[in-house]
């Protein structure tokens, strides 16, 4: 039987959350090995040592972030080419339907408000974060009377949320895997949380439902895996990243 490995890869701030998911996935026994790989700024150079210790005939790499960025589409795939074994690259975990439940759970735990503000990082160069946030908003309208999507780096801007909400009481959910500078400082400041009227939820990333999303991503990649072709889950502008273990696309 081929030996299967999951690699959860992301920035340093997601390390703790990634380890929680790794422990749950190990207990679930869906693959032989589960490991994490994190970096500060440059995945291609910083992950050399970590990835050199990863072993597996079939390796499933899952980016631990909300949506595709330049790093997930370009830099991380280049780093993954150093792996020995057939690599199947999955989409970031944030777009999965199970994550909607994690977001809803965080919102309910933080507030009894019937209005919800979703806050993603966003990117003015592409629509990956907007597409993921919009899909969650559509599902969450069954649970909240008012749902708005906002972004730090594109419109509609998070600082406008307070002034466009119809409700007097809302809860804001950061669409981030873990606590970081954006969730601790930038979002609370731009939402003017000190003024009251908007409660603030935790990032969704450590929720049990996110572990389910990772497991689903791996199972889909396993079902669709073909040597030397990119995962069909990847967006159209992503580089091919499935390799034969010798760095060939």
mmCIF file of C-alpha atoms in Angstrom:
data_model
loop_
_atom_site.group_PDB
_atom_site.id
_atom_site.type_symbol
_atom_site.label_atom_id
_atom_site.label_comp_id
_atom_site.label_asym_id
_atom_site.label_seq_id
_atom_site.Cartn_x
_atom_site.Cartn_y
_atom_site.Cartn_z
ATOM 1 C CA UNK A 1 0.000 0.000 0.000
ATOM 2 C CA UNK A 2 1.322 3.503 -0.853
ATOM 3 C CA UNK A 3 2.236 5.546 2.223
ATOM 4 C CA UNK A 4 0.083 8.702 2.460
ATOM 5 C CA UNK A 5 1.053 11.934 4.218
ATOM 6 C CA UNK A 6 -0.766 15.201 4.886
ATOM 7 C CA UNK A 7 1.266 18.417 5.155
ATOM 8 C CA UNK A 8 -0.517 21.442 6.649
ATOM 9 C CA UNK A 9 1.419 24.466 5.419
ATOM 10 C CA UNK A 10 1.108 28.127 6.357
ATOM 11 C CA UNK A 11 2.625 31.157 8.049
ATOM 12 C CA UNK A 12 4.099 30.920 11.541
ATOM 13 C CA UNK A 13 1.019 32.371 13.220
ATOM 14 C CA UNK A 14 -1.065 29.331 12.229
ATOM 15 C CA UNK A 15 1.352 26.833 13.819
ATOM 16 C CA UNK A 16 -0.710 26.212 16.966
ATOM 17 C CA UNK A 17 -3.965 25.822 15.037
ATOM 18 C CA UNK A 18 -2.298 23.579 12.444
ATOM 19 C CA UNK A 19 -0.984 21.325 15.204
ATOM 20 C CA UNK A 20 -4.482 20.971 16.663
ATOM 21 C CA UNK A 21 -5.813 19.839 13.303
ATOM 22 C CA UNK A 22 -2.831 17.544 12.798
ATOM 23 C CA UNK A 23 -3.569 15.804 16.108
ATOM 24 C CA UNK A 24 -7.233 15.318 15.181
ATOM 25 C CA UNK A 25 -6.353 14.004 11.729
ATOM 26 C CA UNK A 26 -3.848 11.557 13.210
ATOM 27 C CA UNK A 27 -6.548 10.269 15.557
ATOM 28 C CA UNK A 28 -8.943 9.930 12.627
ATOM 29 C CA UNK A 29 -6.396 7.752 10.817
ATOM 30 C CA UNK A 30 -7.280 8.908 7.289
ATOM 31 C CA UNK A 31 -3.592 8.825 6.243
ATOM 32 C CA UNK A 32 -0.394 7.313 7.611
ATOM 33 C CA UNK A 33 1.302 10.569 8.666
ATOM 34 C CA UNK A 34 0.253 14.153 9.343
ATOM 35 C CA UNK A 35 2.780 16.964 9.740
ATOM 36 C CA UNK A 36 2.911 20.767 9.721
ATOM 37 C CA UNK A 37 5.226 23.178 7.906
ATOM 38 C CA UNK A 38 5.260 26.897 8.652
ATOM 39 C CA UNK A 39 7.323 29.892 7.553
ATOM 40 C CA UNK A 40 7.672 33.576 8.383
ATOM 41 C CA UNK A 41 8.047 35.304 5.005
ATOM 42 C CA UNK A 42 9.624 33.165 2.272
ATOM 43 C CA UNK A 43 8.186 29.649 1.974
ATOM 44 C CA UNK A 44 10.549 28.484 -0.761
ATOM 45 C CA UNK A 45 13.688 29.133 1.292
ATOM 46 C CA UNK A 46 12.342 28.715 4.827
ATOM 47 C CA UNK A 47 10.642 25.336 4.294
ATOM 48 C CA UNK A 48 13.686 23.529 2.877
ATOM 49 C CA UNK A 49 14.654 21.842 6.149
ATOM 50 C CA UNK A 50 11.116 21.056 7.283
ATOM 51 C CA UNK A 51 10.036 19.550 3.971
ATOM 52 C CA UNK A 52 13.209 17.499 3.679
ATOM 53 C CA UNK A 53 11.958 15.398 6.605
ATOM 54 C CA UNK A 54 8.545 14.692 5.037
ATOM 55 C CA UNK A 55 8.136 11.185 3.687
ATOM 56 C CA UNK A 56 5.309 9.605 1.701
ATOM 57 C CA UNK A 57 4.471 8.019 -1.621
ATOM 58 C CA UNK A 58 1.393 10.252 -1.891
ATOM 59 C CA UNK A 59 1.537 13.643 -0.184
ATOM 60 C CA UNK A 60 -1.467 15.937 0.247
ATOM 61 C CA UNK A 61 -0.458 19.562 0.914
ATOM 62 C CA UNK A 62 -3.150 21.791 2.410
ATOM 63 C CA UNK A 63 -2.582 25.573 2.730
ATOM 64 C CA UNK A 64 -3.760 26.815 6.128
ATOM 65 C CA UNK A 65 -5.302 30.108 5.074
ATOM 66 C CA UNK A 66 -8.695 31.457 4.102
ATOM 67 C CA UNK A 67 -8.225 31.943 0.359
ATOM 68 C CA UNK A 68 -5.622 31.829 -2.380
ATOM 69 C CA UNK A 69 -2.922 34.512 -2.414
ATOM 70 C CA UNK A 70 0.275 34.977 -4.381
ATOM 71 C CA UNK A 71 1.991 32.805 -1.766
ATOM 72 C CA UNK A 72 -0.401 29.881 -2.207
ATOM 73 C CA UNK A 73 -0.431 30.135 -5.994
ATOM 74 C CA UNK A 74 3.263 30.711 -6.615
ATOM 75 C CA UNK A 75 5.612 30.509 -3.623
ATOM 76 C CA UNK A 76 4.260 27.482 -1.733
ATOM 77 C CA UNK A 77 3.975 25.329 -4.885
ATOM 78 C CA UNK A 78 7.632 26.028 -5.657
ATOM 79 C CA UNK A 79 8.574 24.965 -2.124
ATOM 80 C CA UNK A 80 6.510 21.772 -2.411
ATOM 81 C CA UNK A 81 8.493 20.666 -5.463
ATOM 82 C CA UNK A 82 11.268 19.721 -3.050
ATOM 83 C CA UNK A 83 9.151 16.903 -1.634
ATOM 84 C CA UNK A 84 9.905 13.330 -2.585
ATOM 85 C CA UNK A 85 6.780 11.481 -3.639
ATOM 86 C CA UNK A 86 3.741 12.441 -5.654
ATOM 87 C CA UNK A 87 2.363 15.744 -4.377
ATOM 88 C CA UNK A 88 -1.296 16.677 -4.617
ATOM 89 C CA UNK A 89 -1.972 20.304 -3.725
ATOM 90 C CA UNK A 90 -5.353 21.236 -2.257
ATOM 91 C CA UNK A 91 -7.157 24.572 -2.161
ATOM 92 C CA UNK A 92 -6.950 26.716 0.990
ATOM 93 C CA UNK A 93 -9.330 25.465 3.665
ATOM 94 C CA UNK A 94 -11.430 28.631 3.927
ATOM 95 C CA UNK A 95 -13.728 27.993 0.970
ATOM 96 C CA UNK A 96 -15.188 24.702 2.234
ATOM 97 C CA UNK A 97 -18.819 24.456 3.326
ATOM 98 C CA UNK A 98 -17.809 23.003 6.718
ATOM 99 C CA UNK A 99 -16.067 26.304 7.451
ATOM 100 C CA UNK A 100 -19.457 28.046 7.234
ATOM 101 C CA UNK A 101 -20.511 26.084 10.309
ATOM 102 C CA UNK A 102 -17.292 27.069 12.085
ATOM 103 C CA UNK A 103 -17.974 30.754 11.343
ATOM 104 C CA UNK A 104 -21.600 30.483 12.483
ATOM 105 C CA UNK A 105 -20.514 28.745 15.686
ATOM 106 C CA UNK A 106 -17.953 31.462 16.457
ATOM 107 C CA UNK A 107 -20.543 34.197 15.869
ATOM 108 C CA UNK A 108 -23.171 32.578 18.107
ATOM 109 C CA UNK A 109 -20.618 31.987 20.866
ATOM 110 C CA UNK A 110 -19.607 35.655 20.832
ATOM 111 C CA UNK A 111 -22.980 37.375 20.561
ATOM 112 C CA UNK A 112 -26.764 37.118 20.374
ATOM 113 C CA UNK A 113 -26.842 39.686 17.547
ATOM 114 C CA UNK A 114 -28.885 38.969 14.420
ATOM 115 C CA UNK A 115 -26.546 40.962 12.174
ATOM 116 C CA UNK A 116 -23.217 39.527 11.002
ATOM 117 C CA UNK A 117 -20.146 41.227 9.540
ATOM 118 C CA UNK A 118 -17.621 38.967 7.835
ATOM 119 C CA UNK A 119 -14.130 40.473 7.643
ATOM 120 C CA UNK A 120 -11.591 38.980 5.233
ATOM 121 C CA UNK A 121 -8.147 40.216 4.248
ATOM 122 C CA UNK A 122 -9.094 40.536 0.585
ATOM 123 C CA UNK A 123 -6.895 41.365 -2.372
ATOM 124 C CA UNK A 124 -7.470 44.048 -4.965
ATOM 125 C CA UNK A 125 -5.624 41.968 -7.600
ATOM 126 C CA UNK A 126 -7.912 38.923 -7.582
ATOM 127 C CA UNK A 127 -11.266 37.672 -6.337
ATOM 128 C CA UNK A 128 -10.350 34.551 -4.345
ATOM 129 C CA UNK A 129 -11.121 36.019 -0.903
ATOM 130 C CA UNK A 130 -14.257 37.747 -2.186
ATOM 131 C CA UNK A 131 -15.563 34.517 -3.747
ATOM 132 C CA UNK A 132 -15.013 32.538 -0.538
ATOM 133 C CA UNK A 133 -16.478 35.233 1.727
ATOM 134 C CA UNK A 134 -19.515 35.694 -0.518
ATOM 135 C CA UNK A 135 -20.270 31.969 -0.505
ATOM 136 C CA UNK A 136 -20.214 31.892 3.302
ATOM 137 C CA UNK A 137 -22.403 34.989 3.479
ATOM 138 C CA UNK A 138 -25.002 33.381 1.225
ATOM 139 C CA UNK A 139 -25.218 30.315 3.473
ATOM 140 C CA UNK A 140 -25.251 32.334 6.701
ATOM 141 C CA UNK A 141 -28.247 34.436 5.668
ATOM 142 C CA UNK A 142 -30.366 31.505 6.814
ATOM 143 C CA UNK A 143 -29.126 32.161 10.371
ATOM 144 C CA UNK A 144 -28.832 35.970 10.496
ATOM 145 C CA UNK A 145 -31.200 38.747 9.451
ATOM 146 C CA UNK A 146 -28.361 40.833 8.006
ATOM 147 C CA UNK A 147 -25.012 39.628 6.661
ATOM 148 C CA UNK A 148 -22.326 41.862 5.184
ATOM 149 C CA UNK A 149 -18.896 41.033 3.755
ATOM 150 C CA UNK A 150 -16.022 43.480 4.248
ATOM 151 C CA UNK A 151 -12.280 43.467 3.579
ATOM 152 C CA UNK A 152 -9.051 45.005 4.811
ATOM 153 C CA UNK A 153 -7.491 45.368 1.362
ATOM 154 C CA UNK A 154 -10.428 45.875 -0.987
ATOM 155 C CA UNK A 155 -13.944 47.273 -1.061
ATOM 156 C CA UNK A 156 -16.299 47.204 0.703
ATOM 157 C CA UNK A 157 -13.850 48.288 3.390
ATOM 158 C CA UNK A 158 -14.193 47.063 6.956
ATOM 159 C CA UNK A 159 -14.095 50.617 8.358
ATOM 160 C CA UNK A 160 -17.377 51.356 6.562
ATOM 161 C CA UNK A 161 -19.277 48.451 8.123
ATOM 162 C CA UNK A 162 -20.484 50.354 11.180
ATOM 163 C CA UNK A 163 -22.024 53.047 8.992
ATOM 164 C CA UNK A 164 -23.717 50.760 6.467
ATOM 165 C CA UNK A 165 -25.277 48.269 8.883
ATOM 166 C CA UNK A 166 -29.029 48.578 9.325
ATOM 167 C CA UNK A 167 -28.956 46.823 12.694
ATOM 168 C CA UNK A 168 -27.912 48.536 15.924
ATOM 169 C CA UNK A 169 -26.232 45.384 17.208
ATOM 170 C CA UNK A 170 -23.953 43.117 15.186
ATOM 171 C CA UNK A 171 -21.215 40.556 15.565
ATOM 172 C CA UNK A 172 -18.057 40.648 13.450
ATOM 173 C CA UNK A 173 -16.237 37.448 12.478
ATOM 174 C CA UNK A 174 -12.656 37.635 11.170
ATOM 175 C CA UNK A 175 -12.197 35.200 8.281
ATOM 176 C CA UNK A 176 -8.751 34.160 9.422
ATOM 177 C CA UNK A 177 -7.368 30.798 10.488
ATOM 178 C CA UNK A 178 -5.688 32.113 13.639
ATOM 179 C CA UNK A 179 -5.015 35.189 15.711
ATOM 180 C CA UNK A 180 -2.606 37.588 14.011
ATOM 181 C CA UNK A 181 -1.845 41.295 13.855
ATOM 182 C CA UNK A 182 -4.881 41.860 11.644
ATOM 183 C CA UNK A 183 -7.330 40.140 14.011
ATOM 184 C CA UNK A 184 -5.805 41.587 17.187
ATOM 185 C CA UNK A 185 -5.276 45.185 16.089
ATOM 186 C CA UNK A 186 -6.313 46.248 12.615
ATOM 187 C CA UNK A 187 -9.845 44.857 12.491
ATOM 188 C CA UNK A 188 -10.876 45.975 16.024
ATOM 189 C CA UNK A 189 -9.463 49.435 15.332
ATOM 190 C CA UNK A 190 -11.197 49.836 11.979
ATOM 191 C CA UNK A 191 -14.491 48.527 13.359
ATOM 192 C CA UNK A 192 -14.154 50.966 16.282
ATOM 193 C CA UNK A 193 -15.107 48.225 18.703
ATOM 194 C CA UNK A 194 -14.521 50.572 21.631
ATOM 195 C CA UNK A 195 -17.710 52.421 20.654
ATOM 196 C CA UNK A 196 -19.866 49.365 21.359
ATOM 197 C CA UNK A 197 -22.651 47.905 19.242
ATOM 198 C CA UNK A 198 -20.403 45.376 17.497
ATOM 199 C CA UNK A 199 -19.308 42.209 19.258
ATOM 200 C CA UNK A 200 -16.207 40.397 18.069
ATOM 201 C CA UNK A 201 -15.784 36.663 17.461
ATOM 202 C CA UNK A 202 -12.678 34.500 17.409
ATOM 203 C CA UNK A 203 -11.055 33.396 14.133
ATOM 204 C CA UNK A 204 -12.671 30.220 12.819
ATOM 205 C CA UNK A 205 -9.531 28.176 12.249
ATOM 206 C CA UNK A 206 -9.280 25.942 15.335
ATOM 207 C CA UNK A 207 -12.902 24.769 15.152
ATOM 208 C CA UNK A 208 -13.562 21.027 14.788
ATOM 209 C CA UNK A 209 -15.494 21.672 11.565
ATOM 210 C CA UNK A 210 -12.294 22.947 9.958
ATOM 211 C CA UNK A 211 -10.667 19.575 10.610
ATOM 212 C CA UNK A 212 -13.580 18.069 8.703
ATOM 213 C CA UNK A 213 -12.923 20.522 5.854
ATOM 214 C CA UNK A 214 -9.290 19.430 5.677
ATOM 215 C CA UNK A 215 -10.302 15.756 5.638
ATOM 216 C CA UNK A 216 -12.783 16.418 2.813
ATOM 217 C CA UNK A 217 -10.124 18.277 0.812
ATOM 218 C CA UNK A 218 -7.734 15.347 1.155
ATOM 219 C CA UNK A 219 -10.371 12.795 0.187
ATOM 220 C CA UNK A 220 -11.293 14.814 -2.905
ATOM 221 C CA UNK A 221 -7.633 15.141 -3.869
ATOM 222 C CA UNK A 222 -7.175 11.392 -3.395
ATOM 223 C CA UNK A 223 -10.169 10.648 -5.612
ATOM 224 C CA UNK A 224 -8.995 13.022 -8.334
ATOM 225 C CA UNK A 225 -5.272 12.385 -8.059
ATOM 226 C CA UNK A 226 -3.401 11.762 -11.310
ATOM 227 C CA UNK A 227 0.388 11.801 -11.693
ATOM 228 C CA UNK A 228 1.914 15.014 -13.062
ATOM 229 C CA UNK A 229 -1.338 17.007 -13.201
ATOM 230 C CA UNK A 230 -2.590 19.780 -10.909
ATOM 231 C CA UNK A 231 -5.489 19.154 -8.574
ATOM 232 C CA UNK A 232 -8.803 19.887 -10.316
ATOM 233 C CA UNK A 233 -9.717 21.914 -7.221
ATOM 234 C CA UNK A 234 -7.096 24.539 -8.012
ATOM 235 C CA UNK A 235 -8.194 27.779 -9.600
ATOM 236 C CA UNK A 236 -7.408 28.308 -13.255
ATOM 237 C CA UNK A 237 -4.469 30.672 -12.757
ATOM 238 C CA UNK A 238 -2.607 28.440 -10.319
ATOM 239 C CA UNK A 239 0.690 26.926 -11.378
ATOM 240 C CA UNK A 240 0.708 23.141 -11.868
ATOM 241 C CA UNK A 241 2.069 21.718 -8.627
ATOM 242 C CA UNK A 242 1.553 17.966 -8.675
ATOM 243 C CA UNK A 243 5.007 16.472 -9.199
ATOM 244 C CA UNK A 244 6.665 13.133 -9.651
ATOM 245 C CA UNK A 245 9.070 13.769 -6.744
ATOM 246 C CA UNK A 246 11.876 15.133 -8.895
ATOM 247 C CA UNK A 247 10.530 18.641 -9.386
ATOM 248 C CA UNK A 248 8.952 18.036 -12.808
ATOM 249 C CA UNK A 249 5.473 19.433 -13.451
#
